[in-house]
GROMACS .gro file of C-alpha atoms in nm:
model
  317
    1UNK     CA    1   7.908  11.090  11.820
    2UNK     CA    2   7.566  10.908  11.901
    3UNK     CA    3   7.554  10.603  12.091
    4UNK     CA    4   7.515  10.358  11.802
    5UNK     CA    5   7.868  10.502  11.677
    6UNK     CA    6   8.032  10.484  12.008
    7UNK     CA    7   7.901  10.118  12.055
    8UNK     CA    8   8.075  10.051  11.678
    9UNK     CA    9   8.392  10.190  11.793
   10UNK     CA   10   8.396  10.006  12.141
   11UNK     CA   11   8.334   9.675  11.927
   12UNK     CA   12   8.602   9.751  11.670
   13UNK     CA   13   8.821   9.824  11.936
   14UNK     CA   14   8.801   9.562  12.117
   15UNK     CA   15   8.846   9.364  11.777
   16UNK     CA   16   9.166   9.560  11.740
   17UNK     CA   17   9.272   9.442  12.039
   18UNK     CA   18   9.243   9.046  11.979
   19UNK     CA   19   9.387   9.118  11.656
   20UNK     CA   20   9.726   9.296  11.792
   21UNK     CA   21   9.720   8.975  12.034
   22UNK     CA   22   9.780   8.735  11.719
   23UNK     CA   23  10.083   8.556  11.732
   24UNK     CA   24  10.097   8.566  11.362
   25UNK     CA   25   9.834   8.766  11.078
   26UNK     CA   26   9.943   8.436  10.844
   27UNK     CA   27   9.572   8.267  10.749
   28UNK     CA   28   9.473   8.049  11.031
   29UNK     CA   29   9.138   7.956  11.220
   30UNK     CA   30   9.180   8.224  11.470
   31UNK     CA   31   9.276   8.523  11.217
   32UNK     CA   32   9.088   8.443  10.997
   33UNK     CA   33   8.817   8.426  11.255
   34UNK     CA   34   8.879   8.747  11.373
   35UNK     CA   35   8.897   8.960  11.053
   36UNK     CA   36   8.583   8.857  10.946
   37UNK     CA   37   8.432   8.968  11.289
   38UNK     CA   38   8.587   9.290  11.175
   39UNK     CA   39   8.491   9.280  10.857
   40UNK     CA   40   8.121   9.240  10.928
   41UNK     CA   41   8.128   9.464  11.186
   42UNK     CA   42   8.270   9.743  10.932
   43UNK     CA   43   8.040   9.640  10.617
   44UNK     CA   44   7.674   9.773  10.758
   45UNK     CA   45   7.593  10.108  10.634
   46UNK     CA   46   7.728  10.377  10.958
   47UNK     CA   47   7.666  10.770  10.959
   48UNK     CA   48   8.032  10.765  11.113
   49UNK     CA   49   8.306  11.009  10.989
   50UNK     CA   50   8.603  10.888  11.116
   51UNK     CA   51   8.812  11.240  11.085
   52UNK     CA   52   8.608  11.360  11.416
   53UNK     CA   53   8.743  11.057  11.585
   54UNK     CA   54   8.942  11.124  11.929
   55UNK     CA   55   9.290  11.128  11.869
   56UNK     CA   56   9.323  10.784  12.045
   57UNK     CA   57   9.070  10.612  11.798
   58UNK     CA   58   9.247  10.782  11.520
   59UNK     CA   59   9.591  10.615  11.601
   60UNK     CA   60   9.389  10.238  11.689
   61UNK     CA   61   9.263  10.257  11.336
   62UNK     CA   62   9.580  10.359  11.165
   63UNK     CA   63   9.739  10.050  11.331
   64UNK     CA   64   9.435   9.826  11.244
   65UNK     CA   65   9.467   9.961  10.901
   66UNK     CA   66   9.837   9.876  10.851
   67UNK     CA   67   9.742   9.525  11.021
   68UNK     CA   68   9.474   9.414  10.782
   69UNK     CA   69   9.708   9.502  10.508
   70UNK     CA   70   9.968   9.294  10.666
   71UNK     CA   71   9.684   9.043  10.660
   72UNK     CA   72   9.575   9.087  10.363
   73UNK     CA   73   9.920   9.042  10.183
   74UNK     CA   74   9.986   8.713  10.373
   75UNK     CA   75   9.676   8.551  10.294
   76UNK     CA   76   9.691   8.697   9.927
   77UNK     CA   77  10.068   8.536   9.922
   78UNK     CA   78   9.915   8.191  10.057
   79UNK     CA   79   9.654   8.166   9.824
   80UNK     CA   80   9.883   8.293   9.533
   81UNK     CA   81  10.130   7.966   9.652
   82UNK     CA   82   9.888   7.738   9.640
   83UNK     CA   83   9.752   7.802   9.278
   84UNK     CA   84  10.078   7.836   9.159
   85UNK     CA   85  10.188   7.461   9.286
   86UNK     CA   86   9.904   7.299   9.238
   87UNK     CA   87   9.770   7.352   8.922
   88UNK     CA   88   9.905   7.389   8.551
   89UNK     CA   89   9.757   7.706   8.461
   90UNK     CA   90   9.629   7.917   8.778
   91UNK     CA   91   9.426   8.142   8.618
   92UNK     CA   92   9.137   7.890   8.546
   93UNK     CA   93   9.116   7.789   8.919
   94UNK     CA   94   9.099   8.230   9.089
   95UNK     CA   95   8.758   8.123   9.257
   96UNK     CA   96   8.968   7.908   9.531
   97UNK     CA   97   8.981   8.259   9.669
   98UNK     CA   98   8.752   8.319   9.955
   99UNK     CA   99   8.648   8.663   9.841
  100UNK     CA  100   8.693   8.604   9.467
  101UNK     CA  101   8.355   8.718   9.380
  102UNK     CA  102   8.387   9.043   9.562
  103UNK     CA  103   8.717   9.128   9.341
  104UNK     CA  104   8.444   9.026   9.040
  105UNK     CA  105   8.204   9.291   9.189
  106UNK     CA  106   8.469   9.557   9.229
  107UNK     CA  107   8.617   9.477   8.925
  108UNK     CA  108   8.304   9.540   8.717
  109UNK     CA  109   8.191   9.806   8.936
  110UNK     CA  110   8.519  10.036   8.846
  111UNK     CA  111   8.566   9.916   8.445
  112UNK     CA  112   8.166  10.040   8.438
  113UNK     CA  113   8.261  10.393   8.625
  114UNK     CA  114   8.524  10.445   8.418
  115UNK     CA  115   8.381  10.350   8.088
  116UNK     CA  116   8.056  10.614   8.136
  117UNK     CA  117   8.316  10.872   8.154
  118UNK     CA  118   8.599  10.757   7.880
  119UNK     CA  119   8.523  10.940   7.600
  120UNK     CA  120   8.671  10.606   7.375
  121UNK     CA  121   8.690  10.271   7.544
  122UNK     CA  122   8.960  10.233   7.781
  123UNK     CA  123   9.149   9.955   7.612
  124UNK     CA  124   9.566  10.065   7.517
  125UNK     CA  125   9.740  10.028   7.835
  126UNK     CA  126   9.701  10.039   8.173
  127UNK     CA  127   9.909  10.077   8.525
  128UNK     CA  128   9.808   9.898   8.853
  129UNK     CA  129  10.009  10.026   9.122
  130UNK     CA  130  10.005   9.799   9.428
  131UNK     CA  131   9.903   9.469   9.237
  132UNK     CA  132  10.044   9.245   9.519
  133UNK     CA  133  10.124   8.858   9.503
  134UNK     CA  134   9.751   8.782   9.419
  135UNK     CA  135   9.676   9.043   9.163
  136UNK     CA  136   9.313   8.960   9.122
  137UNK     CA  137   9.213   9.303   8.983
  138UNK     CA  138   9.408   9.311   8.726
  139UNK     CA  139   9.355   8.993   8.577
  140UNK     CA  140   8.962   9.004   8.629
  141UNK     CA  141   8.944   9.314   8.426
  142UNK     CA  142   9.202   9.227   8.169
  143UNK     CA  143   9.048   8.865   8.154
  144UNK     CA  144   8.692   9.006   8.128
  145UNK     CA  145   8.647   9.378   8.037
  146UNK     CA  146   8.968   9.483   7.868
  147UNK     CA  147   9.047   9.227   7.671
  148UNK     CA  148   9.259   9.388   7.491
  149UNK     CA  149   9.473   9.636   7.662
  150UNK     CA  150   9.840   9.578   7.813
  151UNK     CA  151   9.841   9.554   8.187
  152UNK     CA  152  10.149   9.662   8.349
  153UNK     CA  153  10.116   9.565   8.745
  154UNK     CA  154  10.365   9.755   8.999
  155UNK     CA  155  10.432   9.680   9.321
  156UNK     CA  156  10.751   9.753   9.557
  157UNK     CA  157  10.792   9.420   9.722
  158UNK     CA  158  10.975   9.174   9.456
  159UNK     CA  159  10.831   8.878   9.660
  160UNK     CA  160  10.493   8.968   9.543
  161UNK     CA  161  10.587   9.011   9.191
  162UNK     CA  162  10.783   8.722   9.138
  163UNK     CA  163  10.465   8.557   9.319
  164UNK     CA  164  10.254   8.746   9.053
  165UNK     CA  165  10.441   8.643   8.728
  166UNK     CA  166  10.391   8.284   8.828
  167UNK     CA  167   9.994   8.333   8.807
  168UNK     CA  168  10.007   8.401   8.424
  169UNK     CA  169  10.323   8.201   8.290
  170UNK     CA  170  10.105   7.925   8.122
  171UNK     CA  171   9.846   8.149   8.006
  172UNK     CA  172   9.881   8.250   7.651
  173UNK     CA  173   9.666   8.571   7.634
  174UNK     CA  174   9.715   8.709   7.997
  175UNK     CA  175  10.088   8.602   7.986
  176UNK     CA  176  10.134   8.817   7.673
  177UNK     CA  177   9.915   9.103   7.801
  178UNK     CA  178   9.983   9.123   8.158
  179UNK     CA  179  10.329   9.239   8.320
  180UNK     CA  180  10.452   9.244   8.624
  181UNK     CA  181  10.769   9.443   8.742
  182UNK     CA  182  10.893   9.554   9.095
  183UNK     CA  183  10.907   9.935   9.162
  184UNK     CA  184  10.808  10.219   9.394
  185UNK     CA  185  10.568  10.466   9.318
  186UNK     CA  186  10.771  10.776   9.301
  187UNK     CA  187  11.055  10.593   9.086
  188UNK     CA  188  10.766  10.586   8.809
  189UNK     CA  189  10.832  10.906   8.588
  190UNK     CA  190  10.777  10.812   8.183
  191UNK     CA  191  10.617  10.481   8.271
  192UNK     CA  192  10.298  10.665   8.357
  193UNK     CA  193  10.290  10.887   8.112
  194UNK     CA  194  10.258  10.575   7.871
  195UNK     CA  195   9.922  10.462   8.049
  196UNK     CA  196   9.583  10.560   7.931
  197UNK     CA  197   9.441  10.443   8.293
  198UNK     CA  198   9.582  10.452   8.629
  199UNK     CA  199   9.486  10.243   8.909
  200UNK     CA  200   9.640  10.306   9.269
  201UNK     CA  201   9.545  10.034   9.530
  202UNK     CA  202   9.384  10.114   9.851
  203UNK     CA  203   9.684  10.042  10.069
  204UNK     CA  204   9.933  10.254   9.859
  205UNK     CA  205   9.975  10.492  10.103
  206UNK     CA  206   9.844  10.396  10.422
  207UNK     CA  207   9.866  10.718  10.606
  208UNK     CA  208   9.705  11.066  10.480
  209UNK     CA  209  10.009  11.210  10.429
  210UNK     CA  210  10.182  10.950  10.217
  211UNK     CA  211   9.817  10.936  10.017
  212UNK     CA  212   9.830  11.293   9.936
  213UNK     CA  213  10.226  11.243   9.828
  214UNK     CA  214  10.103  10.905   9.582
  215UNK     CA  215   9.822  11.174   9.461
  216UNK     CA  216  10.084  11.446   9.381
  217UNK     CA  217  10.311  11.239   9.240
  218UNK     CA  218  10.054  11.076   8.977
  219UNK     CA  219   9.915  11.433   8.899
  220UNK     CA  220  10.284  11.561   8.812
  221UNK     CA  221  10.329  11.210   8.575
  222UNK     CA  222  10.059  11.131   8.397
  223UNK     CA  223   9.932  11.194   8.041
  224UNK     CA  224   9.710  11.436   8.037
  225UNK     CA  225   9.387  11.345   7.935
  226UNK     CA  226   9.417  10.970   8.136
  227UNK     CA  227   9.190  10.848   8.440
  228UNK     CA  228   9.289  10.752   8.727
  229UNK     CA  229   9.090  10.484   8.953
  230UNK     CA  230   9.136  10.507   9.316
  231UNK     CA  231   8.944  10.279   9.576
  232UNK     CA  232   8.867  10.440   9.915
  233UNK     CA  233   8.642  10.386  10.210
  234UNK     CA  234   8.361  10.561  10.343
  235UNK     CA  235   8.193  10.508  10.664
  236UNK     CA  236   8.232  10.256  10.881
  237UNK     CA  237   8.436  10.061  10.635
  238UNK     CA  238   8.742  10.330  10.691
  239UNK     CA  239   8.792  10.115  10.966
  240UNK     CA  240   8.978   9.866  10.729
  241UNK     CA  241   9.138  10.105  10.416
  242UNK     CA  242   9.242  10.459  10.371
  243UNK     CA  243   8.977  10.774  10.310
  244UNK     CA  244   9.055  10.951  10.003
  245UNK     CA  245   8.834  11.260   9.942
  246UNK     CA  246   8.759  11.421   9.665
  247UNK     CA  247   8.945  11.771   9.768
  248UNK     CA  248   9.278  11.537   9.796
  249UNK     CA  249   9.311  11.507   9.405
  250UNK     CA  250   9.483  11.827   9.349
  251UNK     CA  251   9.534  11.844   8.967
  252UNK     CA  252   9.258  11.605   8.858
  253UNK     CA  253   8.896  11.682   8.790
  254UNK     CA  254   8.672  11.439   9.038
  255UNK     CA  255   8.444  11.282   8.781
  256UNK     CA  256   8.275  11.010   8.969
  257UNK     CA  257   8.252  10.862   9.357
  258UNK     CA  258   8.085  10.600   9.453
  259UNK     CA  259   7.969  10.408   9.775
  260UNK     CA  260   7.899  10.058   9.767
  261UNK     CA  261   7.640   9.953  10.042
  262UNK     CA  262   7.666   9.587   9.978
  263UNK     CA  263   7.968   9.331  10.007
  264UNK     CA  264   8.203   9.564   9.796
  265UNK     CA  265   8.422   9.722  10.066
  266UNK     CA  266   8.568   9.984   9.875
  267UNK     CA  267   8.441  10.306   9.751
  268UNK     CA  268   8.574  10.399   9.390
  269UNK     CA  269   8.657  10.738   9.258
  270UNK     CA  270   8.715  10.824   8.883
  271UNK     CA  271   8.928  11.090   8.823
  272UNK     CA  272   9.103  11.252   8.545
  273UNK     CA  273   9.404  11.460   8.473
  274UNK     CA  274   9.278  11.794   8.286
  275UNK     CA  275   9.359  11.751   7.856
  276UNK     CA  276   9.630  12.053   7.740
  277UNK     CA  277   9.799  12.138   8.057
  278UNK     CA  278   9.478  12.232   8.265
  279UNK     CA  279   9.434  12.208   8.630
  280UNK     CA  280   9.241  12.032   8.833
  281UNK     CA  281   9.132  12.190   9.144
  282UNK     CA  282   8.955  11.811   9.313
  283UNK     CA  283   8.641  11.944   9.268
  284UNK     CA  284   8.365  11.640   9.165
  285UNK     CA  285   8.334  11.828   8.772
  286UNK     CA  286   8.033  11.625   8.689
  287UNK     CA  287   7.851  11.246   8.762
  288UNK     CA  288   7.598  11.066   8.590
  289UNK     CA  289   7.235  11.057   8.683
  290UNK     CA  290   7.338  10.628   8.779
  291UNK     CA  291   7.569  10.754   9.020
  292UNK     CA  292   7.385  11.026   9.206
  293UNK     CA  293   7.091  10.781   9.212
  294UNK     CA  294   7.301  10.510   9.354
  295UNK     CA  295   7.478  10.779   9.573
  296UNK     CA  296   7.160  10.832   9.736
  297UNK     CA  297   7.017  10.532   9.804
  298UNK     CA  298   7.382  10.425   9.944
  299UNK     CA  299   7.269  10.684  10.159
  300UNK     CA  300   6.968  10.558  10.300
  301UNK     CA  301   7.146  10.244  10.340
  302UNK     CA  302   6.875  10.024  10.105
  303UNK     CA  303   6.765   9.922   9.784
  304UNK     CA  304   7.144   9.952   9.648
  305UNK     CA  305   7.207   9.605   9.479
  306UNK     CA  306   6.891   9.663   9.237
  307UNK     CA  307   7.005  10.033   9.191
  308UNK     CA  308   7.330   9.865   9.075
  309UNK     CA  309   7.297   9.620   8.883
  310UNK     CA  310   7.096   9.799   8.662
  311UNK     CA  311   7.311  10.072   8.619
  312UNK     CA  312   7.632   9.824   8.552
  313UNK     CA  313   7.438   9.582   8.299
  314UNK     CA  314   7.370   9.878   8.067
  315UNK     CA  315   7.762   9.870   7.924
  316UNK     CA  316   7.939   9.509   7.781
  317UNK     CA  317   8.185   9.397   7.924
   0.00000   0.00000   0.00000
């Protein structure tokens, strides 16, 4: 590890160790604060690869992990209070969310992915696993790139979904498009199979092992012929969500990743389970020429947003 890496990790740990101090994660001056000292810290482009970490800085950044999804949740839950109380229909008001346009980036970042390698336009029905009280993924893209499809949002805490439903009660279109139930992940059996798309949050499945179980699971369940979306983290930004490789995705075929260098934390990968019972082995099968070029300069660490944005404004929305 070269000295600008171990200087990163000796700031993010000490980070990690004002943030384990917190009296509470709940959204206050200090947290909030704090996380975006992290957050910043984590966002430049970093040579880093955290699986050659020390032991030790392995274990501080599981716990920071599981902390800024504790964090995460609570100010998603706050937020999702708020626009429920205060105004008639919520969904017209999503931008009182501090990071609202970065869900808008991510969001048309992914739907742009996926349609280059949909062979028809994604737009029957789709499964969000981990939507969360604040479920701003799925109602950007169903609000603004799938305007048609069903959206049917799963998460395991019934706090979040009830928290959830409340969003899109007054809104005629997303209220009769977008669902919300409360489930785990490996009591989904048929419900997949009924989804032409897949998404799996970052922060289902926190630790490698549980990743590679959510993985499994999905592989065994789905249609064949569906994609599924993941969001991972690459570099520096692993600091703050899980890795997910492409060699994890035993039976799909890897068809796209893709690391942002710009505000979007999250790297996406587009994956698909093999049509007619085939297996997939992980392996990245093929990427367009958008990707690899934006792959590259990622890379180099500049010249990314232009790279972008004129790969994504070549597909409607």
């Amino acid at each position: 590890m070269g000295v600008q890496e171990e200087k990163l990790v000796e700031k993010i740990s000490e980070i990690y160790d004002r943030i384990s101090k917190l009296p509470s994660l709940s959204p206050s001056k200090e947290a909030n604060t704090l996380f975006t000292e992290l957050v910043l810290a984590c966002i430049p482009p970093s040579p880093i690869d955290v699986s050659k970490l020390g032991k030790e800085v392995q274990e501080m950044r599981s716990r920071l992990i599981q902390l800024c999804g504790q964090a995460e949740g609570l100010l998603e839950s706050h937020y999702s209070d708020i626009l429920a109380d205060t105004y008639d229909n919520p969904i017209d008001h999503l931008n009182l969310f501090p990071y609202y346009s970065n869900y808008l980036q991510l969001s048309l970042l992914e739907y742009t992915l996926l349609a280059r390698h949909a062979t028809s336009p994604p737009t029957s029905r789709v499964a969000f696993v981990g939507s969360g009280p604040l479920p701003l993924s799925s109602l950007v893209l169903a609000a603004r790139h799938m305007r048609v499809a069903r959206f049917d949002n799963y998460d395991v805490d019934p706090s979040a979904t009830a928290r959830a439903r409340r969003l899109v009660r007054a809104d005629p279109d997303l209220g009769a498009r977008v669902a919300f139930r409360t489930a785990d992940l490996f009591g989904l059996t048929r419900e997949l199979a009924g989804h032409d798309v897949v998404f799996l949050a970052a922060l289902v499945g926190v630790e490698r092992e549980e990743k590679l179980q959510a993985v499994e699971h999905l592989a065994r369940h789905m249609a064949h012929g569906a994609h599924l979306v993941l969001r991972s983290a690459h570099g520096a930004r692993a600091f703050l969500y899980p890795v997910v490789e492409p060699g994890d995705l035993k039976g799909f075929e890897v068809l796209s990743v893709y690391h942002p260098s710009d505000e979007v934390i999250n790297s996406v990968i587009i994956a698909r389970k093999p049509k007619h019972g085939g297996v997939g082995t992980g392996a990245v099968m093929r990427t367009c020429k958008c990707c690899e070029m934006m792959q590259g300069i990622n890379h180099l660490g500049h010249g990314a947003p232009m790279i972008e944005e004129m790969a994504l404004e070549e597909l409607p929305s």
